[in-house]
GROMACS .gro file of C-alpha atoms in nm:
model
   71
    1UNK     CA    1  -0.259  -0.783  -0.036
    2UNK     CA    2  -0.185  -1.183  -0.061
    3UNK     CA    3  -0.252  -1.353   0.248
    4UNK     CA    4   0.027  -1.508   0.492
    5UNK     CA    5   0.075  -1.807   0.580
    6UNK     CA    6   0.333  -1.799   0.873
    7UNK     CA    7   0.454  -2.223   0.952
    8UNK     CA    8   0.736  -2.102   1.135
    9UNK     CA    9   0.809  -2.351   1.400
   10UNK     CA   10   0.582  -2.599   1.249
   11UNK     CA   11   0.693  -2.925   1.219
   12UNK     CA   12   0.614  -3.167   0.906
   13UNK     CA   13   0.385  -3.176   0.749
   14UNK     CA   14   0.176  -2.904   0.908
   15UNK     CA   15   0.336  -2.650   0.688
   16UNK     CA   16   0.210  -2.859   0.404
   17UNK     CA   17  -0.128  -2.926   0.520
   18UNK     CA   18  -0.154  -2.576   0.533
   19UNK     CA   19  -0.043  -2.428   0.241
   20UNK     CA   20  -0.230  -2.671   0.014
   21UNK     CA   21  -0.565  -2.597   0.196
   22UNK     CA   22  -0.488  -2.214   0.130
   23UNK     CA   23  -0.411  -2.294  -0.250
   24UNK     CA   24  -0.719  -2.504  -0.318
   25UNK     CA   25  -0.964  -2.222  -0.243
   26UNK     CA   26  -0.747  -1.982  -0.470
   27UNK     CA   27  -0.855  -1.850  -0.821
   28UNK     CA   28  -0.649  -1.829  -1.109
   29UNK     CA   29  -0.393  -1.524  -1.105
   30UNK     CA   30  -0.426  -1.473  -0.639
   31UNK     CA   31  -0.203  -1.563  -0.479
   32UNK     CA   32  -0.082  -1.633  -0.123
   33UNK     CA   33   0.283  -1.575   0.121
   34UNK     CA   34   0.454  -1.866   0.290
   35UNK     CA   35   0.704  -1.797   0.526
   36UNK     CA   36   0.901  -2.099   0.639
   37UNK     CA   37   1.210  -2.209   0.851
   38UNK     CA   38   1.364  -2.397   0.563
   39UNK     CA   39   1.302  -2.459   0.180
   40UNK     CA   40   0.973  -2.658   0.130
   41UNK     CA   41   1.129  -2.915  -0.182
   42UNK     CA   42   0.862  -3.136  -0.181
   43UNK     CA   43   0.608  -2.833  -0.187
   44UNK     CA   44   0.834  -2.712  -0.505
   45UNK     CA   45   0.752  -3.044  -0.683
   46UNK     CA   46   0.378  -3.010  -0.642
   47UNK     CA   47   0.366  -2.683  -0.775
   48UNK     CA   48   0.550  -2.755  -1.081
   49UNK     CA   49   0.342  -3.098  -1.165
   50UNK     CA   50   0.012  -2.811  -1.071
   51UNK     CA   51   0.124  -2.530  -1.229
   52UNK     CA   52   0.182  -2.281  -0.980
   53UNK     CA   53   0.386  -2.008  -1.025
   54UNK     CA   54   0.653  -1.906  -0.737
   55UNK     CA   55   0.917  -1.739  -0.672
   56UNK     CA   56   1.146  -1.821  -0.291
   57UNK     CA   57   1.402  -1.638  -0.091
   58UNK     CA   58   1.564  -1.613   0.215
   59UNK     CA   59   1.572  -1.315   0.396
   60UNK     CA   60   1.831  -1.182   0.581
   61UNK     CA   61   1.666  -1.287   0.887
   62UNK     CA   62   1.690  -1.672   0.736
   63UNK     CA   63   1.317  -1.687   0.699
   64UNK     CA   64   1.261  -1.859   0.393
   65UNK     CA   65   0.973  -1.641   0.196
   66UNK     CA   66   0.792  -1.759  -0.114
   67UNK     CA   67   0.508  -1.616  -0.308
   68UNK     CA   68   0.264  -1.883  -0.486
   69UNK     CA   69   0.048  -1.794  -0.732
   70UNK     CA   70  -0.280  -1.993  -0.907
   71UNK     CA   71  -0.228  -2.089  -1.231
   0.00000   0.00000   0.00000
């Protein structure tokens, strides 16, 4: 099971912070969960230029979901 990495009610750039200290320690292929209040563009922009694969949605709930994986 991936981990979670809930930065709900965070403000900038805690989400950030967090999900690229969670992505540093990861190998190639593991992954890891984000679940945010809004879509994370400038995340998106570092994970192309890295390499990362992922895939977002929102939910019905309007939590914005997105599975990263190491390239």
């Amino acid at each position: 099971m991936k981990p979670v990495i809930d930065a709900r009610g965070l403000e900038p750039p805690q989400p950030f912070e967090l999900v690229m200290e969670a992505i540093a320690d990861l190998r190639p292929g593991e992954g890891v969960k984000l679940l945010l209040d809004r879509m994370p563009y400038p995340l998106f922009r570092i994970l192309d230029r890295d390499r990362y694969r992922y895939e977002s949605r929102v939910r019905d709930d309007g939590v914005v979901e997105i599975d990263i994986v190491a390239p």
